[in-house]
CSV table of C-alpha atoms and ligand atoms in Angstrom, one decimal:
chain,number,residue,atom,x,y,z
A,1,UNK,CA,0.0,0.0,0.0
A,2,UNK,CA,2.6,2.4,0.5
A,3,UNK,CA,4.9,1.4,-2.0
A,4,UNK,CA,1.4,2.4,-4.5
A,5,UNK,CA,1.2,5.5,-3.0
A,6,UNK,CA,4.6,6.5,-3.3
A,7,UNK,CA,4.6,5.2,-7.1
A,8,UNK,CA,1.6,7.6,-6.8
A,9,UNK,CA,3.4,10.6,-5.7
A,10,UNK,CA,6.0,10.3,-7.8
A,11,UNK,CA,4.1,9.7,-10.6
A,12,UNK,CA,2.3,13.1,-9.6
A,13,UNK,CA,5.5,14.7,-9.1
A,14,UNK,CA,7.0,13.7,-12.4
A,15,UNK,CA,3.7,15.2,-13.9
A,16,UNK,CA,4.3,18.7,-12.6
A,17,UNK,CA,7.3,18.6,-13.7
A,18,UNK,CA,6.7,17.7,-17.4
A,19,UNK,CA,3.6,20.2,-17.4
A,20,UNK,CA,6.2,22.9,-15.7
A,21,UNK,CA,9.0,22.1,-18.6
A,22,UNK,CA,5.9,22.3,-21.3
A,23,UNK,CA,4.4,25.5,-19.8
A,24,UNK,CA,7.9,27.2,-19.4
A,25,UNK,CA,8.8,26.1,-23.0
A,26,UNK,CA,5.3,27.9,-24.1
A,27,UNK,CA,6.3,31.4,-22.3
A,28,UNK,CA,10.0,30.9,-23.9
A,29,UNK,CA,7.9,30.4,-27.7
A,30,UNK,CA,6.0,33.4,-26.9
A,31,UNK,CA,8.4,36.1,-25.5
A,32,UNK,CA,10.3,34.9,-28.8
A,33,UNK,CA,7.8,35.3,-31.2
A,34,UNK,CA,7.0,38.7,-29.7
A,35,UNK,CA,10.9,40.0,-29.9
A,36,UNK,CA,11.6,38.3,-33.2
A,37,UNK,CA,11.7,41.3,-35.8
A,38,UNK,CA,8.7,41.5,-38.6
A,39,UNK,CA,8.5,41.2,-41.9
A,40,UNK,CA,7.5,44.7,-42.8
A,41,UNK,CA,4.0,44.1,-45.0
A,42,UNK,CA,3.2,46.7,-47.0
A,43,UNK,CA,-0.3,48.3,-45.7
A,44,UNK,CA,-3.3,47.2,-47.4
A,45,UNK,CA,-3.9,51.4,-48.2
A,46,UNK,CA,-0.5,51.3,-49.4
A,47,UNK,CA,-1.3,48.1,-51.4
A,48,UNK,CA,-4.8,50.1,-53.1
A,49,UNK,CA,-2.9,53.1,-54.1
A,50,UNK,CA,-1.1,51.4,-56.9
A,51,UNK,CA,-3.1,50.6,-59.6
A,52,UNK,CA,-2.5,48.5,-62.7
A,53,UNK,CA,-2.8,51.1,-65.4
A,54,UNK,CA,-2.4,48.6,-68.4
A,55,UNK,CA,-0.5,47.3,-70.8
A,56,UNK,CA,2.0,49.9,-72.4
A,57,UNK,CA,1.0,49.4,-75.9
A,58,UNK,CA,-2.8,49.6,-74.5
A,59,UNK,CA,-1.6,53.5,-74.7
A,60,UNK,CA,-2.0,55.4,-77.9
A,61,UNK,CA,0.8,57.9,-78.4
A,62,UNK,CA,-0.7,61.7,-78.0
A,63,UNK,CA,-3.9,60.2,-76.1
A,64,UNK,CA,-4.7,60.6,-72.3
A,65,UNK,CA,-7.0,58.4,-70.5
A,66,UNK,CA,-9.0,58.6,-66.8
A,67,UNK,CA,-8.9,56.4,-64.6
A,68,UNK,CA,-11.5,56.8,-62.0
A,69,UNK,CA,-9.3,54.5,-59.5
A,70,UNK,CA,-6.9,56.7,-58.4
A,71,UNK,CA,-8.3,60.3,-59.9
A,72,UNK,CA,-6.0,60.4,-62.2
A,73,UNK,CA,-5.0,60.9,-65.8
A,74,UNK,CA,-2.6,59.1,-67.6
A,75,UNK,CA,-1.4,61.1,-70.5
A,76,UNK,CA,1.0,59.4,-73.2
A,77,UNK,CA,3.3,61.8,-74.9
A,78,UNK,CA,4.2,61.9,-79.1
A,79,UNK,CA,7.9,60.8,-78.3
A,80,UNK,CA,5.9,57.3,-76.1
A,81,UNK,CA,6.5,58.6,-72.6
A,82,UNK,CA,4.1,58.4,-69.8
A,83,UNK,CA,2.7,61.2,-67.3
A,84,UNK,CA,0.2,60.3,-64.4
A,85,UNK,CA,-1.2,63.8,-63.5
A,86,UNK,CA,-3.7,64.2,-60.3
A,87,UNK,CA,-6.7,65.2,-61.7
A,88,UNK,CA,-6.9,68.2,-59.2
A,89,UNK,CA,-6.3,71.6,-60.5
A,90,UNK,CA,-3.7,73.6,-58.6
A,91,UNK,CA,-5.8,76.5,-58.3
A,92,UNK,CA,-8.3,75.7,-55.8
A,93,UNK,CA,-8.6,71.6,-56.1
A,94,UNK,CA,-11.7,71.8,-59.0
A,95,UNK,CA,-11.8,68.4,-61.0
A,96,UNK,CA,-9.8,68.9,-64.4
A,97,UNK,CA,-11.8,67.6,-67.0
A,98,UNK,CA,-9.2,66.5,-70.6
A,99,UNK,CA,-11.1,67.8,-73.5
A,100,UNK,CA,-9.7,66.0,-76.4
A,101,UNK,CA,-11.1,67.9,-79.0
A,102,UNK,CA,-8.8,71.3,-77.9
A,103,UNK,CA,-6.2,68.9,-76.6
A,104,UNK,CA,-6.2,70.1,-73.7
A,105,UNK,CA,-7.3,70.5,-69.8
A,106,UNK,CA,-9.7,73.1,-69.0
A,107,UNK,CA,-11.1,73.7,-65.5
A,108,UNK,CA,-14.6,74.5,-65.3
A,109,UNK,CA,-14.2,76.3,-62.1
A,110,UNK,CA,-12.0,79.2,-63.4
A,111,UNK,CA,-10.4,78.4,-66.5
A,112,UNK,CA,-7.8,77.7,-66.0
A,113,UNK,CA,-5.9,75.5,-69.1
A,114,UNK,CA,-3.1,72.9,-69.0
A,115,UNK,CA,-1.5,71.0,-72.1
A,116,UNK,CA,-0.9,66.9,-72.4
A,117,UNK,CA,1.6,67.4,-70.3
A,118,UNK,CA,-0.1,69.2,-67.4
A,119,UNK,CA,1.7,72.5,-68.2
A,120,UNK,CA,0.0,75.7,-67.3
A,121,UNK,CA,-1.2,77.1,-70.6
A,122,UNK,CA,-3.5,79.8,-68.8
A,123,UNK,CA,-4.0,81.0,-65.0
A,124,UNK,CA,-4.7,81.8,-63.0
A,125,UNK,CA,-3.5,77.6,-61.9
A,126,UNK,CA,-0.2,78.7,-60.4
A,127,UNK,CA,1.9,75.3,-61.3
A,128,UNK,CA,1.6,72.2,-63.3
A,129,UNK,CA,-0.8,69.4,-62.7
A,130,UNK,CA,0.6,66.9,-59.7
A,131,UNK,CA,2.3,63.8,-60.8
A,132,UNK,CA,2.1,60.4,-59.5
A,133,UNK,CA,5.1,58.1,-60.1
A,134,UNK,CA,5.1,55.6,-62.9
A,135,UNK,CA,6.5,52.5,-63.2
A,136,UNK,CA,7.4,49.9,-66.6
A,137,UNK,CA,7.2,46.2,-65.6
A,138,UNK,CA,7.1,43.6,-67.9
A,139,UNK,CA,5.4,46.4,-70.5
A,140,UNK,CA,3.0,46.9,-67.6
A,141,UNK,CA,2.5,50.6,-66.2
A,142,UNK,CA,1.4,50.5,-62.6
A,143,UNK,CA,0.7,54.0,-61.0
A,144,UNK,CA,1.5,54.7,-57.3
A,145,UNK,CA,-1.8,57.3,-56.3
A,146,UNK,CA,-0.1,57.6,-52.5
A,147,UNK,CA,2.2,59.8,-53.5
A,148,UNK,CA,1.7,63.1,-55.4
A,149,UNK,CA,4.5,65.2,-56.0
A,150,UNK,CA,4.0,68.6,-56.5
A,151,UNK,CA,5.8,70.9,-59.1
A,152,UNK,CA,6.7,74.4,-60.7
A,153,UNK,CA,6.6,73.6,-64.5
A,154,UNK,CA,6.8,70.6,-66.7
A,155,UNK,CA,10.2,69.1,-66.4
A,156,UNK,CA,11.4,66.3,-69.5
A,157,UNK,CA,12.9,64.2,-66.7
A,158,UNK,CA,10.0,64.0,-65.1
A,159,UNK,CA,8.2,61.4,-68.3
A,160,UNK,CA,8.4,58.3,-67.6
A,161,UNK,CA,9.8,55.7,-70.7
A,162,UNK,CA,9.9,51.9,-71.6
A,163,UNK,CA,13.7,50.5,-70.9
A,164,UNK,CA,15.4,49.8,-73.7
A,165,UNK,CA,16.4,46.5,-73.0
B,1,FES,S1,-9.9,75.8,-59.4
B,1,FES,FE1,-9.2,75.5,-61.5
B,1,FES,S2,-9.0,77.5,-62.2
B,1,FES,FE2,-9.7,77.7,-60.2
């Protein structure tokens, strides 16, 4: 009888031990897990600003096209380079409207005019249309809408080409 209840005990006691060693190894997993650096993931707002404009030869030379993802226009210049132009004029924020037919942008809130390349043709717009950056993948154009960059005039290093390969 005693020798069962000391088989008992240390049965018990080897029990604790094992659930001690398991529960300890748990707290060890954890506090690693929590110090172990990330994998920075881009967010999923970061991850909806770029949008899949098309294929490149989807683009006419001379054209310009709307995408209502984004706000933005993509314009495609004679010499086959690529602008993406906020959509916002940069007098007071109207919506720019690209009337083909003069070639051109015309706001409806104060006239203001801009060419293809989102040059001010008349004011009172004080600068050129916003840009977004573009980039050429495999003949894909993708357009990153997070980040507009401001600027003073139209600038040629600032169209976008296909890499000559
Ligand atoms: S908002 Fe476009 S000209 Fe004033």
């Amino acid at each position: 009888m005693e020798k069962e209840s000391y088989s008992r005990r240390s049965f018990l006691n080897k029990l604790w031990v094992a659930l001690g060693v398991v529960a300890f190894a748990e707290v060890v997993a954890v506090a690693i897990s929590f110090f172990k650096p990330q994998k920075a993931e881009p967010a999923a707002d970061e991850l909806d600003a770029i949008v899949i404009a098309g294929a490149v030869d989807s683009f006419e030379p001379g054209t310009v096209s709307a995408f209502v993802q984004g706000k933005f226009y993509l314009a495609r210049l004679d010499d086959g380079g690529f602008l993406a132009m906020s959509r916002n004029c940069t007098h007071l924020s109207c919506s720019v409207p690209w009337i083909s037919k003069e070639n051109k942008f015309i706001c409806p809130c104060h006239s203001s005019e801009f060419d293809i390349k989102g040059e001010v043709i008349n004011p009172p717009a004080p600068r050129a249309l916003d840009l977004y950056p573009v980039a050429i993948e495999n003949n894909i154009l993708s357009v990153d809408t997070s980040k507009p960059r401001r600027r003073s005039v139209f600038e040629p290093n600032q169209v976008v080409y296909v890499k000559k390969t």
